[in-house]
Amino acid sequence: MSSRVEPTANVPPEQEPSPDFAVRLGAAQRAGGLVVPILTAVLAFLAGGIVVAATGHNPLTAYKGIWDGAGFNWLFHIPWDINTYTNLSAYNLSQTLLTMTTLVLTGLAVAFPFRCGLFNIGGQGQYLVGLVVANWIGVDFASWQTLPHVLLAIGAAAFAGAAWAGIAGFLKATTGAHEVISTIMLNWIAIWGAQYLFGQGGPLQTATNVGAPESAQVAQSAHIPVFWGGANLQGLDYGFFVAIAALVVFWLILNRTTLGYEVRAVGFNPEAAAYGGINVRKKYIQAMAISGAFAGLAGALDMLGKLFQYGVLDVQASQIGFLGIAVALLGRNTAVGTGVAAFLFGGLLYGTTRGLDPNVFDPSLAGNLTSMIEGLVVLFVGADIFILYLWNARRKVRRRNPPDAKPVTT
Amino acid sequence: MTNIAQRLPETHGLLRPKAIAVYGSALGLAAFWSAIPPFTVRSPVVPLLIGILAVAAGLWAVSRGARRVGWGAVASGILGIGLGILATRSSSANLDTVFTAALIAQVLVFATPLTFGALGGMVSERSGVVNVGLEGMMLMGAFWGVYGADRGGSWVVGILAALAAGGLFALIHAYWSIHLRADQIVSGMAINFLALGVTGYFFEQLYGNKNIPSGVSTIPNVAIPGIDHMRFVGPAIGDLNLLIWVGIIFVPLSYFILFKTPIGLRVRACGEHPRAADTVGINVYAVRYSAVVVSGMLAALGGAFLSIGFGGGSFTENMTEGRGFIALAAMIFGNWRPFGAWGAALLFGFSTALAFRLPVYSSSAATLFQALPYVLTLIAVAGVIGRSTPPKADGQPYAKQ
């Protein structure tokens, strides 16, 4: 398979433009090519469809149900009417965008350290830390105005997320502890910590219902205002624009600042970067802290934009921080890619759960289908050689049986 | 490193720093023990005193080079003080419900899936393949184990199904890590997501909103004649599940295979220096493939223990609830060694078992207690308590030339 990769320098190309297709495609990919992510998504959905078909359901109806459940059909009701909020598809789309808001940020939390050569698996923990802090600030300071209250809560949550992830960065920089191990541990510490805080007798447990293991309600002054849909129907809030702004900030930091240049240099080759005078350890800490700030922000926007309250059971069931890994990998750790992948996964996540019509396809099956597709996406992205192999094989087949109708373009 | 070696004093025998540290650890335990039955000292001064002695012994040992055991003694002393004082302040009646012979049995129950998982992770990582997919492989074992036992009519079929399912997912991880040379952490996380989806989907599809029927064949308990009716020992180890014993036997067995046989030498060579191993004629790919598949099967056994062993023939979505990650933590805490991993699994099992009993005092403290394994492991990887060092080539794909 990959043994076909041969040096091309001293072999003059004969009839083929370049015999070394994998290398060419690899270069195109590093330059932001689309082949691998698109093939990855297509393959993952195909494999999911095969499982659905094998278990005696119609995959086309299932995927159509998920498509409608995500509200994507609204996009084809041209002309778009932003004020229509009565129909179901518009509501579903607003919920998809709400989910996307979270996924953009948890995705960026994985993508940013990736560019520095670090794999942040701790998005879930950093998200929970942000959520807890936003709840704490959101419940207190109830006499404040909305803007300062929201800003304080968001800022504190982002800072807390940054500090939480910073622990992993600090350990990596000072003792060399592998960030994957330390972020996994920090995840579970955060998961149990949040259960302690919200649980029976915990410091952040609601005072009004002593028997319930859940947090207090965020004060009205800390609710982020809604711009599409009704506030009482969990409409789309201004947090969406914060997430979009975060994409821009991510791009700006990476491509237009010294910090971003240094982070990418460390990501390409830490030794060369160190030789070039970059303080690699400091970059590790900074990259992790920025990543944690993104994830903490995700937790804050969720808490102040749609959840307002969180319970022990929610902590146990939450997977959204882990989904950020799939988002970042599918988006190839770029700003635009992460945004698109977050939109896709946001639709998938909402469209397979609350948005899905139970008469079309059972949501309890579909919710697991999301995990499966998520796993397949991560699996295929992890093996671009495999995807390239398939791509190559397709091409070889075409070469062996040259199509009569269409000549090969050279 | 060299200055620590230079500072080592030339003492031998029973006064070596390491020995002192061991005494310290024992003292820490004694500090706690003094406050619980049968002694039941009611004054907090006693555990405090003994505990401080333990911490002192630990610190002494640390400053003289025995860092790992020394810090262990310090931790044991602090824990002994804390738990001892906690115990003296509550009534003796409460204590009897918390500390019984059944606690030992419960520790073994909680430690067993961790033992299997940690041993599995160790086998894989010793051969040079990082396995963060333990959680997923364990979950596969849990579901397909109970499915096999249900449809096959016997727990033996269940075990075989679990082994096959765990092995299959491990094979995917192996192919990705070894042949495709993918990032092993990405591939392992993918296994976790995939297993969550596959087990949840098929659980819903095959059992729907009905539960697994009661009366599924489960792994039997082993009643040891002569012991099962003894006082204290009987309820502790007299009547344990078969897989618990298998797990305990696997610990020395894996030590023997990994460190005393040519097979183990090959596995470790592939994890430390695959190029050298290849040079002397070891098939690195074959060794790594087998190690990863064995790893998946071991993790799946741990999962099967959850569903058809201790679980009594049941399954819930995401049943493993992070036990695969605790197993990973136990492996790291145990420094990639069988007995170390087992010790860590027992410690973590103890903290879980205690967390189940602590609500007598305070349910919120019990929840917080569950985070202890992760905190300890974080400290261990950070190198505060003697650094954990992975095999040299762990996580590095090997390309044949």
JSON list of N, CA, C and O in Angstrom, two decimals, chain A residues 52 55 57 119 175 177 180-182 185 188 192 196 200 364-365 368 371-372 374-375 378-379 382-383 385, chain B residues 176 180 182 185-186 190 193-194 197 200-201 204-205 317 322 325 329 332 363-364 370 374 378 381-382 387:
[
{"chain": "A", "resi": 52, "resn": "VAL", "atom": "N", "xyz": [-27.28, 0.68, 10.19]},
{"chain": "A", "resi": 52, "resn": "VAL", "atom": "CA", "xyz": [-28.73, 0.92, 10.28]},
{"chain": "A", "resi": 52, "resn": "VAL", "atom": "C", "xyz": [-29.47, -0.06, 9.38]},
{"chain": "A", "resi": 52, "resn": "VAL", "atom": "O", "xyz": [-30.47, -0.68, 9.78]},
{"chain": "A", "resi": 55, "resn": "THR", "atom": "N", "xyz": [-29.52, -3.70, 10.63]},
{"chain": "A", "resi": 55, "resn": "THR", "atom": "CA", "xyz": [-30.40, -3.98, 11.75]},
{"chain": "A", "resi": 55, "resn": "THR", "atom": "C", "xyz": [-31.87, -3.77, 11.38]},
{"chain": "A", "resi": 55, "resn": "THR", "atom": "O", "xyz": [-32.72, -3.62, 12.25]},
{"chain": "A", "resi": 57, "resn": "HIS", "atom": "N", "xyz": [-33.49, -1.35, 9.49]},
{"chain": "A", "resi": 57, "resn": "HIS", "atom": "CA", "xyz": [-34.14, -0.05, 9.32]},
{"chain": "A", "resi": 57, "resn": "HIS", "atom": "C", "xyz": [-33.71, 0.50, 7.98]},
{"chain": "A", "resi": 57, "resn": "HIS", "atom": "O", "xyz": [-32.70, 0.10, 7.42]},
{"chain": "A", "resi": 119, "resn": "PHE", "atom": "N", "xyz": [-1.95, 17.23, 22.33]},
{"chain": "A", "resi": 119, "resn": "PHE", "atom": "CA", "xyz": [-3.28, 16.65, 22.15]},
{"chain": "A", "resi": 119, "resn": "PHE", "atom": "C", "xyz": [-4.06, 16.87, 23.44]},
{"chain": "A", "resi": 119, "resn": "PHE", "atom": "O", "xyz": [-3.78, 16.25, 24.46]},
{"chain": "A", "resi": 175, "resn": "THR", "atom": "N", "xyz": [7.78, 19.11, 34.14]},
{"chain": "A", "resi": 175, "resn": "THR", "atom": "CA", "xyz": [8.21, 17.75, 34.46]},
{"chain": "A", "resi": 175, "resn": "THR", "atom": "C", "xyz": [8.16, 16.82, 33.26]},
{"chain": "A", "resi": 175, "resn": "THR", "atom": "O", "xyz": [8.59, 15.68, 33.36]},
{"chain": "A", "resi": 177, "resn": "ALA", "atom": "N", "xyz": [5.48, 15.57, 32.00]},
{"chain": "A", "resi": 177, "resn": "ALA", "atom": "CA", "xyz": [4.34, 14.66, 32.09]},
{"chain": "A", "resi": 177, "resn": "ALA", "atom": "C", "xyz": [3.51, 14.75, 30.81]},
{"chain": "A", "resi": 177, "resn": "ALA", "atom": "O", "xyz": [3.22, 15.84, 30.33]},
{"chain": "A", "resi": 180, "resn": "VAL", "atom": "N", "xyz": [-1.58, 14.03, 27.43]},
{"chain": "A", "resi": 180, "resn": "VAL", "atom": "CA", "xyz": [-2.75, 13.18, 27.25]},
{"chain": "A", "resi": 180, "resn": "VAL", "atom": "C", "xyz": [-3.14, 12.55, 28.59]},
{"chain": "A", "resi": 180, "resn": "VAL", "atom": "O", "xyz": [-4.31, 12.57, 28.99]},
{"chain": "A", "resi": 181, "resn": "ILE", "atom": "N", "xyz": [-2.14, 12.02, 29.29]},
{"chain": "A", "resi": 181, "resn": "ILE", "atom": "CA", "xyz": [-2.43, 11.39, 30.58]},
{"chain": "A", "resi": 181, "resn": "ILE", "atom": "C", "xyz": [-2.96, 12.43, 31.56]},
{"chain": "A", "resi": 181, "resn": "ILE", "atom": "O", "xyz": [-3.98, 12.22, 32.22]},
{"chain": "A", "resi": 182, "resn": "SER", "atom": "N", "xyz": [-2.27, 13.57, 31.65]},
{"chain": "A", "resi": 182, "resn": "SER", "atom": "CA", "xyz": [-2.70, 14.52, 32.68]},
{"chain": "A", "resi": 182, "resn": "SER", "atom": "C", "xyz": [-4.06, 15.11, 32.35]},
{"chain": "A", "resi": 182, "resn": "SER", "atom": "O", "xyz": [-4.86, 15.36, 33.26]},
{"chain": "A", "resi": 185, "resn": "MET", "atom": "N", "xyz": [-6.71, 12.63, 33.40]},
{"chain": "A", "resi": 185, "resn": "MET", "atom": "CA", "xyz": [-6.90, 12.65, 34.85]},
{"chain": "A", "resi": 185, "resn": "MET", "atom": "C", "xyz": [-7.67, 13.90, 35.27]},
{"chain": "A", "resi": 185, "resn": "MET", "atom": "O", "xyz": [-8.58, 13.85, 36.08]},
{"chain": "A", "resi": 188, "resn": "TRP", "atom": "N", "xyz": [-11.41, 13.60, 34.77]},
{"chain": "A", "resi": 188, "resn": "TRP", "atom": "CA", "xyz": [-12.18, 12.84, 35.75]},
{"chain": "A", "resi": 188, "resn": "TRP", "atom": "C", "xyz": [-12.21, 13.54, 37.09]},
{"chain": "A", "resi": 188, "resn": "TRP", "atom": "O", "xyz": [-13.20, 13.44, 37.82]},
{"chain": "A", "resi": 192, "resn": "TRP", "atom": "N", "xyz": [-15.84, 14.36, 38.77]},
{"chain": "A", "resi": 192, "resn": "TRP", "atom": "CA", "xyz": [-16.23, 14.05, 40.15]},
{"chain": "A", "resi": 192, "resn": "TRP", "atom": "C", "xyz": [-16.36, 15.31, 40.98]},
{"chain": "A", "resi": 192, "resn": "TRP", "atom": "O", "xyz": [-17.23, 15.41, 41.85]},
{"chain": "A", "resi": 196, "resn": "TYR", "atom": "N", "xyz": [-19.60, 16.57, 43.02]},
{"chain": "A", "resi": 196, "resn": "TYR", "atom": "CA", "xyz": [-19.54, 16.94, 44.44]},
{"chain": "A", "resi": 196, "resn": "TYR", "atom": "C", "xyz": [-20.20, 18.30, 44.66]},
{"chain": "A", "resi": 196, "resn": "TYR", "atom": "O", "xyz": [-21.02, 18.47, 45.56]},
{"chain": "A", "resi": 200, "resn": "GLN", "atom": "N", "xyz": [-25.70, 16.19, 46.52]},
{"chain": "A", "resi": 200, "resn": "GLN", "atom": "CA", "xyz": [-26.30, 16.23, 47.85]},
{"chain": "A", "resi": 200, "resn": "GLN", "atom": "C", "xyz": [-25.32, 16.83, 48.86]},
{"chain": "A", "resi": 200, "resn": "GLN", "atom": "O", "xyz": [-24.24, 16.29, 49.08]},
{"chain": "A", "resi": 364, "resn": "SER", "atom": "N", "xyz": [-33.42, 6.75, 20.57]},
{"chain": "A", "resi": 364, "resn": "SER", "atom": "CA", "xyz": [-32.45, 6.06, 21.42]},
{"chain": "A", "resi": 364, "resn": "SER", "atom": "C", "xyz": [-31.45, 5.28, 20.57]},
{"chain": "A", "resi": 364, "resn": "SER", "atom": "O", "xyz": [-30.30, 5.09, 20.97]},
{"chain": "A", "resi": 365, "resn": "LEU", "atom": "N", "xyz": [-31.88, 4.85, 19.37]},
{"chain": "A", "resi": 365, "resn": "LEU", "atom": "CA", "xyz": [-30.93, 4.25, 18.44]},
{"chain": "A", "resi": 365, "resn": "LEU", "atom": "C", "xyz": [-30.07, 5.33, 17.80]},
{"chain": "A", "resi": 365, "resn": "LEU", "atom": "O", "xyz": [-28.86, 5.22, 17.71]},
{"chain": "A", "resi": 368, "resn": "ASN", "atom": "N", "xyz": [-27.11, 6.82, 19.63]},
{"chain": "A", "resi": 368, "resn": "ASN", "atom": "CA", "xyz": [-25.92, 5.98, 19.59]},
{"chain": "A", "resi": 368, "resn": "ASN", "atom": "C", "xyz": [-25.27, 6.00, 18.22]},
{"chain": "A", "resi": 368, "resn": "ASN", "atom": "O", "xyz": [-24.05, 5.82, 18.11]},
{"chain": "A", "resi": 371, "resn": "SER", "atom": "N", "xyz": [-22.68, 8.61, 18.24]},
{"chain": "A", "resi": 371, "resn": "SER", "atom": "CA", "xyz": [-21.41, 8.18, 18.82]},
{"chain": "A", "resi": 371, "resn": "SER", "atom": "C", "xyz": [-20.63, 7.33, 17.84]},
{"chain": "A", "resi": 371, "resn": "SER", "atom": "O", "xyz": [-19.40, 7.45, 17.74]},
{"chain": "A", "resi": 372, "resn": "MET", "atom": "N", "xyz": [-21.36, 6.47, 17.11]},
{"chain": "A", "resi": 372, "resn": "MET", "atom": "CA", "xyz": [-20.68, 5.61, 16.15]},
{"chain": "A", "resi": 372, "resn": "MET", "atom": "C", "xyz": [-20.03, 6.43, 15.05]},
{"chain": "A", "resi": 372, "resn": "MET", "atom": "O", "xyz": [-18.87, 6.21, 14.71]},
{"chain": "A", "resi": 374, "resn": "GLU", "atom": "N", "xyz": [-19.23, 9.52, 15.16]},
{"chain": "A", "resi": 374, "resn": "GLU", "atom": "CA", "xyz": [-18.14, 10.28, 15.79]},
{"chain": "A", "resi": 374, "resn": "GLU", "atom": "C", "xyz": [-16.87, 9.41, 15.85]},
{"chain": "A", "resi": 374, "resn": "GLU", "atom": "O", "xyz": [-15.79, 9.83, 15.47]},
{"chain": "A", "resi": 375, "resn": "GLY", "atom": "N", "xyz": [-17.05, 8.16, 16.31]},
{"chain": "A", "resi": 375, "resn": "GLY", "atom": "CA", "xyz": [-15.91, 7.26, 16.41]},
{"chain": "A", "resi": 375, "resn": "GLY", "atom": "C", "xyz": [-15.29, 6.98, 15.06]},
{"chain": "A", "resi": 375, "resn": "GLY", "atom": "O", "xyz": [-14.06, 7.00, 14.90]},
{"chain": "A", "resi": 378, "resn": "VAL", "atom": "N", "xyz": [-13.29, 10.00, 13.77]},
{"chain": "A", "resi": 378, "resn": "VAL", "atom": "CA", "xyz": [-11.99, 10.11, 14.42]},
{"chain": "A", "resi": 378, "resn": "VAL", "atom": "C", "xyz": [-11.05, 9.02, 13.92]},
{"chain": "A", "resi": 378, "resn": "VAL", "atom": "O", "xyz": [-9.88, 9.25, 13.64]},
{"chain": "A", "resi": 379, "resn": "LEU", "atom": "N", "xyz": [-11.62, 7.81, 13.76]},
{"chain": "A", "resi": 379, "resn": "LEU", "atom": "CA", "xyz": [-10.81, 6.69, 13.29]},
{"chain": "A", "resi": 379, "resn": "LEU", "atom": "C", "xyz": [-10.25, 6.97, 11.89]},
{"chain": "A", "resi": 379, "resn": "LEU", "atom": "O", "xyz": [-9.06, 6.80, 11.64]},
{"chain": "A", "resi": 382, "resn": "GLY", "atom": "N", "xyz": [-7.75, 9.73, 11.74]},
{"chain": "A", "resi": 382, "resn": "GLY", "atom": "CA", "xyz": [-6.47, 9.27, 12.28]},
{"chain": "A", "resi": 382, "resn": "GLY", "atom": "C", "xyz": [-5.66, 8.49, 11.28]},
{"chain": "A", "resi": 382, "resn": "GLY", "atom": "O", "xyz": [-4.49, 8.23, 11.50]},
{"chain": "A", "resi": 383, "resn": "ALA", "atom": "N", "xyz": [-6.26, 8.07, 10.20]},
{"chain": "A", "resi": 383, "resn": "ALA", "atom": "CA", "xyz": [-5.55, 7.22, 9.25]},
{"chain": "A", "resi": 383, "resn": "ALA", "atom": "C", "xyz": [-5.69, 7.78, 7.86]},
{"chain": "A", "resi": 383, "resn": "ALA", "atom": "O", "xyz": [-6.32, 7.18, 7.00]},
{"chain": "A", "resi": 385, "resn": "ILE", "atom": "N", "xyz": [-3.60, 7.77, 5.71]},
{"chain": "A", "resi": 385, "resn": "ILE", "atom": "CA", "xyz": [-2.97, 6.83, 4.77]},
{"chain": "A", "resi": 385, "resn": "ILE", "atom": "C", "xyz": [-4.03, 5.88, 4.21]},
{"chain": "A", "resi": 385, "resn": "ILE", "atom": "O", "xyz": [-4.05, 5.56, 3.03]},
{"chain": "B", "resi": 176, "resn": "TRP", "atom": "N", "xyz": [-4.56, 0.11, 12.92]},
{"chain": "B", "resi": 176, "resn": "TRP", "atom": "CA", "xyz": [-4.38, 1.55, 12.78]},
{"chain": "B", "resi": 176, "resn": "TRP", "atom": "C", "xyz": [-3.01, 1.99, 13.31]},
{"chain": "B", "resi": 176, "resn": "TRP", "atom": "O", "xyz": [-2.33, 2.78, 12.68]},
{"chain": "B", "resi": 180, "resn": "LEU", "atom": "N", "xyz": [-1.13, 1.32, 9.68]},
{"chain": "B", "resi": 180, "resn": "LEU", "atom": "CA", "xyz": [-1.41, 2.64, 9.12]},
{"chain": "B", "resi": 180, "resn": "LEU", "atom": "C", "xyz": [-0.57, 3.72, 9.79]},
{"chain": "B", "resi": 180, "resn": "LEU", "atom": "O", "xyz": [-0.54, 4.86, 9.34]},
{"chain": "B", "resi": 182, "resn": "ALA", "atom": "N", "xyz": [-1.09, 5.38, 12.36]},
{"chain": "B", "resi": 182, "resn": "ALA", "atom": "CA", "xyz": [-1.90, 6.52, 12.77]},
{"chain": "B", "resi": 182, "resn": "ALA", "atom": "C", "xyz": [-1.48, 6.94, 14.18]},
{"chain": "B", "resi": 182, "resn": "ALA", "atom": "O", "xyz": [-0.80, 6.20, 14.88]},
{"chain": "B", "resi": 185, "resn": "ILE", "atom": "N", "xyz": [-3.10, 7.70, 19.99]},
{"chain": "B", "resi": 185, "resn": "ILE", "atom": "CA", "xyz": [-4.07, 8.26, 20.93]},
{"chain": "B", "resi": 185, "resn": "ILE", "atom": "C", "xyz": [-5.37, 8.58, 20.19]},
{"chain": "B", "resi": 185, "resn": "ILE", "atom": "O", "xyz": [-6.46, 8.31, 20.70]},
{"chain": "B", "resi": 186, "resn": "VAL", "atom": "N", "xyz": [-5.25, 9.12, 18.98]},
{"chain": "B", "resi": 186, "resn": "VAL", "atom": "CA", "xyz": [-6.44, 9.39, 18.18]},
{"chain": "B", "resi": 186, "resn": "VAL", "atom": "C", "xyz": [-7.19, 8.09, 17.94]},
{"chain": "B", "resi": 186, "resn": "VAL", "atom": "O", "xyz": [-8.41, 7.99, 18.14]},
{"chain": "B", "resi": 190, "resn": "ALA", "atom": "N", "xyz": [-10.88, 7.00, 19.25]},
{"chain": "B", "resi": 190, "resn": "ALA", "atom": "CA", "xyz": [-11.90, 6.58, 18.29]},
{"chain": "B", "resi": 190, "resn": "ALA", "atom": "C", "xyz": [-12.53, 5.27, 18.73]},
{"chain": "B", "resi": 190, "resn": "ALA", "atom": "O", "xyz": [-13.75, 5.10, 18.64]},
{"chain": "B", "resi": 193, "resn": "PHE", "atom": "N", "xyz": [-15.14, 6.03, 21.42]},
{"chain": "B", "resi": 193, "resn": "PHE", "atom": "CA", "xyz": [-16.41, 6.57, 20.90]},
{"chain": "B", "resi": 193, "resn": "PHE", "atom": "C", "xyz": [-17.19, 5.48, 20.19]},
{"chain": "B", "resi": 193, "resn": "PHE", "atom": "O", "xyz": [-18.40, 5.35, 20.34]},
{"chain": "B", "resi": 194, "resn": "LEU", "atom": "N", "xyz": [-16.46, 4.72, 19.37]},
{"chain": "B", "resi": 194, "resn": "LEU", "atom": "CA", "xyz": [-17.09, 3.70, 18.55]},
{"chain": "B", "resi": 194, "resn": "LEU", "atom": "C", "xyz": [-17.75, 2.65, 19.45]},
{"chain": "B", "resi": 194, "resn": "LEU", "atom": "O", "xyz": [-18.89, 2.23, 19.20]},
{"chain": "B", "resi": 197, "resn": "GLY", "atom": "N", "xyz": [-20.92, 3.91, 20.92]},
{"chain": "B", "resi": 197, "resn": "GLY", "atom": "CA", "xyz": [-22.01, 3.91, 19.95]},
{"chain": "B", "resi": 197, "resn": "GLY", "atom": "C", "xyz": [-22.48, 2.50, 19.64]},
{"chain": "B", "resi": 197, "resn": "GLY", "atom": "O", "xyz": [-23.68, 2.22, 19.64]},
{"chain": "B", "resi": 200, "resn": "GLY", "atom": "N", "xyz": [-24.24, 0.79, 22.68]},
{"chain": "B", "resi": 200, "resn": "GLY", "atom": "CA", "xyz": [-25.53, 1.43, 22.94]},
{"chain": "B", "resi": 200, "resn": "GLY", "atom": "C", "xyz": [-26.53, 1.12, 21.86]},
{"chain": "B", "resi": 200, "resn": "GLY", "atom": "O", "xyz": [-27.69, 0.80, 22.12]},
{"chain": "B", "resi": 201, "resn": "TYR", "atom": "N", "xyz": [-26.08, 1.17, 20.60]},
{"chain": "B", "resi": 201, "resn": "TYR", "atom": "CA", "xyz": [-26.99, 0.93, 19.47]},
{"chain": "B", "resi": 201, "resn": "TYR", "atom": "C", "xyz": [-27.52, -0.49, 19.52]},
{"chain": "B", "resi": 201, "resn": "TYR", "atom": "O", "xyz": [-28.73, -0.72, 19.42]},
{"chain": "B", "resi": 204, "resn": "GLU", "atom": "N", "xyz": [-29.94, -1.15, 22.41]},
{"chain": "B", "resi": 204, "resn": "GLU", "atom": "CA", "xyz": [-31.28, -0.65, 22.12]},
{"chain": "B", "resi": 204, "resn": "GLU", "atom": "C", "xyz": [-31.97, -1.53, 21.08]},
{"chain": "B", "resi": 204, "resn": "GLU", "atom": "O", "xyz": [-33.15, -1.82, 21.18]},
{"chain": "B", "resi": 205, "resn": "GLN", "atom": "N", "xyz": [-31.18, -1.91, 20.06]},
{"chain": "B", "resi": 205, "resn": "GLN", "atom": "CA", "xyz": [-31.76, -2.68, 18.95]},
{"chain": "B", "resi": 205, "resn": "GLN", "atom": "C", "xyz": [-32.19, -4.07, 19.43]},
{"chain": "B", "resi": 205, "resn": "GLN", "atom": "O", "xyz": [-33.27, -4.53, 19.10]},
{"chain": "B", "resi": 317, "resn": "GLU", "atom": "N", "xyz": [-26.30, 1.34, 29.29]},
{"chain": "B", "resi": 317, "resn": "GLU", "atom": "CA", "xyz": [-25.46, 2.06, 28.35]},
{"chain": "B", "resi": 317, "resn": "GLU", "atom": "C", "xyz": [-24.32, 2.74, 29.09]},
{"chain": "B", "resi": 317, "resn": "GLU", "atom": "O", "xyz": [-24.50, 3.25, 30.19]},
{"chain": "B", "resi": 322, "resn": "GLY", "atom": "N", "xyz": [-15.99, 4.95, 32.81]},
{"chain": "B", "resi": 322, "resn": "GLY", "atom": "CA", "xyz": [-14.64, 5.45, 33.07]},
{"chain": "B", "resi": 322, "resn": "GLY", "atom": "C", "xyz": [-13.72, 4.48, 33.77]},
{"chain": "B", "resi": 322, "resn": "GLY", "atom": "O", "xyz": [-12.60, 4.84, 34.10]},
{"chain": "B", "resi": 325, "resn": "PHE", "atom": "N", "xyz": [-10.48, 4.10, 32.10]},
{"chain": "B", "resi": 325, "resn": "PHE", "atom": "CA", "xyz": [-9.52, 5.17, 32.33]},
{"chain": "B", "resi": 325, "resn": "PHE", "atom": "C", "xyz": [-8.86, 5.03, 33.70]},
{"chain": "B", "resi": 325, "resn": "PHE", "atom": "O", "xyz": [-7.68, 5.34, 33.86]},
{"chain": "B", "resi": 329, "resn": "ALA", "atom": "N", "xyz": [-5.00, 4.62, 34.54]},
{"chain": "B", "resi": 329, "resn": "ALA", "atom": "CA", "xyz": [-4.33, 5.34, 35.63]},
{"chain": "B", "resi": 329, "resn": "ALA", "atom": "C", "xyz": [-3.59, 4.36, 36.53]},
{"chain": "B", "resi": 329, "resn": "ALA", "atom": "O", "xyz": [-2.45, 4.63, 36.93]},
{"chain": "B", "resi": 332, "resn": "ILE", "atom": "N", "xyz": [-0.37, 3.32, 34.95]},
{"chain": "B", "resi": 332, "resn": "ILE", "atom": "CA", "xyz": [0.67, 4.35, 35.01]},
{"chain": "B", "resi": 332, "resn": "ILE", "atom": "C", "xyz": [1.19, 4.48, 36.44]},
{"chain": "B", "resi": 332, "resn": "ILE", "atom": "O", "xyz": [2.39, 4.55, 36.67]},
{"chain": "B", "resi": 363, "resn": "SER", "atom": "N", "xyz": [-22.36, 12.30, 52.32]},
{"chain": "B", "resi": 363, "resn": "SER", "atom": "CA", "xyz": [-22.41, 11.82, 50.94]},
{"chain": "B", "resi": 363, "resn": "SER", "atom": "C", "xyz": [-21.56, 12.68, 50.02]},
{"chain": "B", "resi": 363, "resn": "SER", "atom": "O", "xyz": [-21.01, 12.20, 49.04]},
{"chain": "B", "resi": 364, "resn": "SER", "atom": "N", "xyz": [-21.42, 13.98, 50.35]},
{"chain": "B", "resi": 364, "resn": "SER", "atom": "CA", "xyz": [-20.64, 14.82, 49.44]},
{"chain": "B", "resi": 364, "resn": "SER", "atom": "C", "xyz": [-19.16, 14.47, 49.54]},
{"chain": "B", "resi": 364, "resn": "SER", "atom": "O", "xyz": [-18.46, 14.45, 48.53]},
{"chain": "B", "resi": 370, "resn": "GLN", "atom": "N", "xyz": [-14.10, 9.77, 45.17]},
{"chain": "B", "resi": 370, "resn": "GLN", "atom": "CA", "xyz": [-13.96, 9.03, 43.91]},
{"chain": "B", "resi": 370, "resn": "GLN", "atom": "C", "xyz": [-12.90, 9.65, 43.01]},
{"chain": "B", "resi": 370, "resn": "GLN", "atom": "O", "xyz": [-12.42, 9.01, 42.08]},
{"chain": "B", "resi": 374, "resn": "TYR", "atom": "N", "xyz": [-7.52, 9.58, 40.45]},
{"chain": "B", "resi": 374, "resn": "TYR", "atom": "CA", "xyz": [-7.03, 10.47, 39.39]},
{"chain": "B", "resi": 374, "resn": "TYR", "atom": "C", "xyz": [-6.03, 11.47, 39.94]},
{"chain": "B", "resi": 374, "resn": "TYR", "atom": "O", "xyz": [-5.04, 11.80, 39.30]},
{"chain": "B", "resi": 378, "resn": "LEU", "atom": "N", "xyz": [-2.23, 11.78, 38.76]},
{"chain": "B", "resi": 378, "resn": "LEU", "atom": "CA", "xyz": [-1.70, 13.06, 38.27]},
{"chain": "B", "resi": 378, "resn": "LEU", "atom": "C", "xyz": [-0.39, 13.38, 38.98]},
{"chain": "B", "resi": 378, "resn": "LEU", "atom": "O", "xyz": [0.60, 13.80, 38.38]},
{"chain": "B", "resi": 381, "resn": "VAL", "atom": "N", "xyz": [2.36, 11.01, 37.57]},
{"chain": "B", "resi": 381, "resn": "VAL", "atom": "CA", "xyz": [2.97, 11.37, 36.27]},
{"chain": "B", "resi": 381, "resn": "VAL", "atom": "C", "xyz": [3.76, 12.66, 36.39]},
{"chain": "B", "resi": 381, "resn": "VAL", "atom": "O", "xyz": [4.71, 12.88, 35.66]},
{"chain": "B", "resi": 382, "resn": "ALA", "atom": "N", "xyz": [3.35, 13.52, 37.33]},
{"chain": "B", "resi": 382, "resn": "ALA", "atom": "CA", "xyz": [4.09, 14.77, 37.48]},
{"chain": "B", "resi": 382, "resn": "ALA", "atom": "C", "xyz": [5.45, 14.51, 38.09]},
{"chain": "B", "resi": 382, "resn": "ALA", "atom": "O", "xyz": [6.31, 15.37, 38.05]},
{"chain": "B", "resi": 387, "resn": "ARG", "atom": "N", "xyz": [9.03, 9.30, 39.70]},
{"chain": "B", "resi": 387, "resn": "ARG", "atom": "CA", "xyz": [8.49, 9.49, 38.37]},
{"chain": "B", "resi": 387, "resn": "ARG", "atom": "C", "xyz": [8.03, 8.18, 37.75]},
{"chain": "B", "resi": 387, "resn": "ARG", "atom": "O", "xyz": [8.72, 7.17, 37.85]}
]
